[in-house]
Amino acid sequence: MLRRTFLGLLGAGGISAVLGKAAHAAGNKHFEGYPGSFGVLFDATRCIGCRRCEAGCNKVNNLPPPPEPFDDLSVLNTKRRTHAWTYTVVNRYDNIPGAKGPVFRKNQCQHCLEPACASACFVKAFTKTPQGGVIWDGSVCVGCRYCMIACPFDIPTFEYDQVLAPRIMKCTLCNPQITSGQLTVPGCVGACPVEALVYGKRSDLINIARSRISAFPNLYLNHIYGEHEMGGTNWLYVSGVPFRNIGMREDLGVTPAPELTSGALAAVPLVAGLWPVLLLGIYAVNKRKDQVADQEKQEAVARAIARAQAEAKDTLDKALAKADENTKKAIEREVKKALEEAAKAPAEEEGE
Amino acid sequence: MSAEVTTGKKTLITPFNVVVGIILFLGLIVTYLRFTKGLAGVTNLSDNNPWGLWISFDLLCGVALAAGGYTTSAACYVFGLKRYHTAVRPAILTAFLGYSLVVLALHYDVGRPWRLPYPFFVQSGPTSVLFEVGLCVFLYLITLFIEWVPAALEWLGIKKPRDVIIRMTLALTIFGVVLSTMHQSSLGALYLIAPSKLHPLWYSAYLPIFFFVSSIAAGLSMVIFEGTLSHHYLHDKMDATYRSEHDGVVLGFAKAAAVVLMGYFCIKIVGLALDNNWSYLFTGYGAWYLLEILGFVLLPAILYAIGVRERKLNLIKWTSVLTVLGIVLNRFNVSLVAFNWQLAPVDRYFPSWMEIALSLFIVTVGLLIFRFISTYMPIFYEEEKFREHASVELHEHPVKPHPQTFGH
């Protein structure tokens, strides 16, 4: 949709037809995730807010010990988000209409099928692994924090207090530990005492979620959060209360993040290709216009000079003719005068 | 308008020097703290607000306000408006310094500044809008450097390489316009990926176009604004051609800015209509949005038009200030005010005094370098020796009166 509106602006159906292929992320191809990738299903009707998942995560990821111990449930009185020292947090939501008591929700990286962070990273520091987890590579990260701007779930965090090597910190779905065989399920899932968390293949988790919803339609809302949100995520949620009441955005839409920028990026080669042509064209037209103007000026000048010369010649000729005439008249006058004088002279002589 | 009296000042303790001294001192302290205590030591940045003042002002505003470089050189060399020739060098110098300072500021903002070349030399992420921004800024900075170098070479009296570069003027100009089109728009496109975080009144699929078009208005207005300042403080560095062309540049650029701002206003309304965001206009953010597009886009468009029609240079100069403030307001709105608008007030960001001090420090450093270069190098005047060569290739000048023979 967005890409289409952007391209619509470019003003030509032909252009979008050409670009349709280049920006295939937005075309009719739809990436449905790596087949067989793993994820976690969180069931908000089961979570009791014990924070053992937080403790399990802290342990397997060697994160620093928190100021308050994990069995101190008073921290649930304030809403928390992920930080560099905690990959996952559980929040408590009270006074939800229709709910009998508080509802808890665990938050961590959703492991998008097409992650915003990976799409936004200008050094490709993020990898969507075929196993499902989105992992970050510290050897290339510049620390620009655009991934944090891009993430619709506000998940990546930054070590602001580190001077030399601040890292982006986020849940990895325990990808390193599981691929190396240290763990079989993520730390949080292993620590959950009430099976509010299930680790498994994403396709299986969707089936489990559907069967729970259909088995207990009064207990669950008929929606699996993460099945389609932002193009789908490997982390899935089912809940008995609206997701907005447990701190989850319901306005994210189903467009994968990379599609949001693919239209603008597709315009880049277009600008690179067309702008020089247009600008050189404008330059050439201006230059030609100047040349023509110059030429016309010269011609006009030449014409003006010719006309002036012709006029001058005309005036000169007239003047010469007039002068000739005057001279003739003067000569005639002189001759006449001389003759008269000559005629006068003998008479005077005779008179003497 | 008359020449500032700059002679006879023997004391260093002038108000200007004192203010500059304080800013430089604070800037150095913040620099020290930034590189010993990390970003947490000097900024109010958080996991919710990863980008603060240094991105909003130093990067977004810095790049937009340095747009005078490509607009002026395109007007002169591509669109054939040769009477703007004297405005090109100051604009190129401003742009070059502007972009250099943007890159300098980024060294403070990113976590591992020595890795800034990584996207180009170690591992590229071409799906990222930021990659495009980085690549274009990187290439454009080199382009601007090459465009600026002739001034330095003329100052040093080196002729050969200077003539080679002058011959590449058209190619450099076109390259600069292409790169500027890309990264000016891409700075807006950076926010396309976060529709859930940016207020709908500012989020639009047209964001890249908005940023690009408004950068043209910003560039034109900055040339007018800076020209006014330079006229005031660097008058004695200007030759007769610069002075005689100055009013023409102001009028011409004001005319262009009026049209561009009007077009910008129209596409902003189109964006509003396309996403059917009218209902948001009646909220607090709506009032703020209206202030931006009526008070800082439509109003300056009209004032510029009146200024050109009535030939009121002072009105035009004040309008350029209004426009520049409007661009700054827009960039702040997109990146700070309307960004993360759904967060609780307690989680919102406001810059620390140290962030503000560092931004002032960067601007001050830029001003000082600008003053140094335009004092010693041929920026507002043409070097006698290079004069006839300078006007051969792309721009032919009427015979220039010698500075001393031209009364002003």
mmCIF file of C-alpha atoms in Angstrom, chain A residues 2 5-6 9 81-84 116 118-125 136 138-146 148-152 154 156-158 160-167 249 251-252 257 260-261 264-265 268 271-272 275-276 279-280 282-283 286 290, chain B residues 34-40 45-51 77-80 82 109-112 114-116 118-119 122-132 170 174 177-178 181-182 189-197 203 205-206 208-209 274 339 342 394:
data_model
loop_
_atom_site.group_PDB
_atom_site.id
_atom_site.type_symbol
_atom_site.label_atom_id
_atom_site.label_comp_id
_atom_site.label_asym_id
_atom_site.label_seq_id
_atom_site.Cartn_x
_atom_site.Cartn_y
_atom_site.Cartn_z
ATOM 1 C CA LEU A 2 2.646 2.459 1.076
ATOM 2 C CA THR A 5 1.266 5.393 -2.894
ATOM 3 C CA PHE A 6 4.905 6.353 -3.054
ATOM 4 C CA LEU A 9 3.649 9.961 -6.636
ATOM 5 C CA ARG A 81 10.553 -2.606 29.279
ATOM 6 C CA THR A 82 13.573 -4.501 28.054
ATOM 7 C CA HIS A 83 16.960 -3.034 28.888
ATOM 8 C CA ALA A 84 20.577 -3.886 28.264
ATOM 9 C CA ALA A 116 12.573 -4.371 11.092
ATOM 10 C CA ALA A 118 17.630 -6.398 10.253
ATOM 11 C CA SER A 119 16.128 -4.384 7.431
ATOM 12 C CA ALA A 120 17.183 -1.109 9.058
ATOM 13 C CA CYS A 121 20.757 -2.073 9.884
ATOM 14 C CA PHE A 122 23.270 -0.459 7.516
ATOM 15 C CA VAL A 123 25.986 -2.992 8.322
ATOM 16 C CA LYS A 124 23.723 -6.059 8.308
ATOM 17 C CA ALA A 125 24.552 -6.783 11.930
ATOM 18 C CA TRP A 136 23.052 -9.536 16.467
ATOM 19 C CA GLY A 138 28.837 -7.182 17.572
ATOM 20 C CA SER A 139 31.835 -7.286 15.246
ATOM 21 C CA VAL A 140 30.322 -4.863 12.729
ATOM 22 C CA CYS A 141 27.794 -2.812 14.762
ATOM 23 C CA VAL A 142 28.503 0.929 14.617
ATOM 24 C CA GLY A 143 26.093 1.777 17.423
ATOM 25 C CA CYS A 144 23.826 4.050 15.348
ATOM 26 C CA ARG A 145 20.703 2.704 17.071
ATOM 27 C CA TYR A 146 18.519 2.859 13.969
ATOM 28 C CA MET A 148 15.836 0.743 17.980
ATOM 29 C CA ILE A 149 14.010 3.399 15.961
ATOM 30 C CA ALA A 150 12.803 0.776 13.508
ATOM 31 C CA CYS A 151 11.597 -1.923 15.914
ATOM 32 C CA PRO A 152 7.804 -1.652 16.274
ATOM 33 C CA ASP A 154 10.600 -1.387 21.222
ATOM 34 C CA PRO A 156 16.540 -3.655 21.040
ATOM 35 C CA THR A 157 18.415 -1.878 23.798
ATOM 36 C CA PHE A 158 21.772 -0.153 23.963
ATOM 37 C CA TYR A 160 24.612 3.728 26.908
ATOM 38 C CA ASP A 161 27.100 3.573 29.768
ATOM 39 C CA GLN A 162 29.739 1.704 27.773
ATOM 40 C CA VAL A 163 32.401 3.984 26.294
ATOM 41 C CA LEU A 164 34.436 1.783 23.980
ATOM 42 C CA ALA A 165 32.218 -1.078 22.968
ATOM 43 C CA PRO A 166 28.544 -0.432 23.646
ATOM 44 C CA ARG A 167 26.433 -3.353 22.474
ATOM 45 C CA ARG A 249 -0.064 -2.591 19.999
ATOM 46 C CA ASP A 251 -2.397 -0.957 15.238
ATOM 47 C CA LEU A 252 0.815 -2.373 13.793
ATOM 48 C CA ALA A 257 8.837 -3.748 8.011
ATOM 49 C CA LEU A 260 7.730 0.120 4.430
ATOM 50 C CA THR A 261 10.994 1.376 2.961
ATOM 51 C CA ALA A 264 11.626 4.681 -1.268
ATOM 52 C CA LEU A 265 14.741 2.592 -1.821
ATOM 53 C CA VAL A 268 17.024 5.561 -5.588
ATOM 54 C CA VAL A 271 16.971 9.093 -9.393
ATOM 55 C CA ALA A 272 20.531 8.010 -10.118
ATOM 56 C CA TRP A 275 18.419 12.904 -12.807
ATOM 57 C CA PRO A 276 21.664 13.217 -14.810
ATOM 58 C CA LEU A 279 19.809 17.884 -15.640
ATOM 59 C CA LEU A 280 22.055 17.507 -18.668
ATOM 60 C CA ILE A 282 18.187 21.295 -18.962
ATOM 61 C CA TYR A 283 21.811 22.344 -19.227
ATOM 62 C CA ASN A 286 19.940 26.473 -21.680
ATOM 63 C CA ASP A 290 22.124 31.077 -25.005
ATOM 64 C CA ARG B 34 31.338 11.839 26.052
ATOM 65 C CA PHE B 35 34.508 9.891 25.352
ATOM 66 C CA THR B 36 35.202 8.952 28.968
ATOM 67 C CA LYS B 37 31.736 8.287 30.384
ATOM 68 C CA GLY B 38 29.853 7.193 27.287
ATOM 69 C CA LEU B 39 26.564 8.482 25.958
ATOM 70 C CA ALA B 40 24.907 7.902 29.333
ATOM 71 C CA LEU B 45 18.989 9.194 25.484
ATOM 72 C CA SER B 46 17.226 6.025 26.559
ATOM 73 C CA ASP B 47 16.115 2.706 25.153
ATOM 74 C CA ASN B 48 12.795 4.334 24.224
ATOM 75 C CA ASN B 49 14.460 7.386 22.708
ATOM 76 C CA PRO B 50 17.576 6.208 20.919
ATOM 77 C CA TRP B 51 17.871 9.368 18.801
ATOM 78 C CA TYR B 77 25.523 25.925 -13.754
ATOM 79 C CA VAL B 78 22.591 23.736 -14.806
ATOM 80 C CA PHE B 79 19.657 26.104 -15.027
ATOM 81 C CA GLY B 80 21.878 28.734 -16.569
ATOM 82 C CA LYS B 82 24.656 32.981 -14.416
ATOM 83 C CA ASP B 109 26.395 10.204 18.571
ATOM 84 C CA VAL B 110 27.184 6.693 17.396
ATOM 85 C CA GLY B 111 28.458 4.119 19.826
ATOM 86 C CA ARG B 112 31.644 3.196 17.974
ATOM 87 C CA TRP B 114 35.723 4.591 14.392
ATOM 88 C CA ARG B 115 33.460 2.108 12.669
ATOM 89 C CA LEU B 116 31.596 4.761 10.666
ATOM 90 C CA TYR B 118 32.170 -0.007 8.069
ATOM 91 C CA PRO B 119 29.002 0.170 5.945
ATOM 92 C CA VAL B 122 33.431 -3.941 5.805
ATOM 93 C CA GLN B 123 29.822 -5.042 5.470
ATOM 94 C CA SER B 124 27.015 -3.253 3.651
ATOM 95 C CA GLY B 125 23.348 -3.295 4.531
ATOM 96 C CA PRO B 126 21.755 -1.975 1.334
ATOM 97 C CA THR B 127 18.225 -2.713 2.583
ATOM 98 C CA SER B 128 18.692 0.094 5.081
ATOM 99 C CA VAL B 129 17.648 3.637 4.298
ATOM 100 C CA LEU B 130 20.453 4.688 6.609
ATOM 101 C CA PHE B 131 22.926 2.952 4.312
ATOM 102 C CA GLU B 132 21.733 5.123 1.466
ATOM 103 C CA LEU B 170 29.204 20.671 -14.565
ATOM 104 C CA ILE B 174 25.096 17.163 -11.468
ATOM 105 C CA VAL B 177 22.308 17.286 -7.225
ATOM 106 C CA VAL B 178 21.776 13.539 -7.704
ATOM 107 C CA THR B 181 18.141 14.431 -4.048
ATOM 108 C CA MET B 182 18.803 10.972 -2.691
ATOM 109 C CA ALA B 189 12.544 7.955 4.420
ATOM 110 C CA LEU B 190 14.400 6.934 7.601
ATOM 111 C CA TYR B 191 11.115 7.339 9.436
ATOM 112 C CA LEU B 192 9.040 5.340 6.955
ATOM 113 C CA ILE B 193 9.910 2.201 8.873
ATOM 114 C CA ALA B 194 8.242 3.454 12.061
ATOM 115 C CA PRO B 195 4.587 4.210 11.250
ATOM 116 C CA SER B 196 3.595 3.016 14.713
ATOM 117 C CA LYS B 197 5.861 5.544 16.429
ATOM 118 C CA TYR B 203 3.959 10.159 9.041
ATOM 119 C CA ALA B 205 4.430 7.747 2.454
ATOM 120 C CA TYR B 206 5.467 11.121 1.020
ATOM 121 C CA PRO B 208 10.964 11.458 1.413
ATOM 122 C CA ILE B 209 9.360 13.926 -0.983
ATOM 123 C CA LEU B 274 -4.395 10.936 1.100
ATOM 124 C CA PHE B 339 8.044 10.720 17.399
ATOM 125 C CA GLN B 342 2.194 7.510 22.299
ATOM 126 C CA LEU B 394 30.504 27.787 -17.977
#
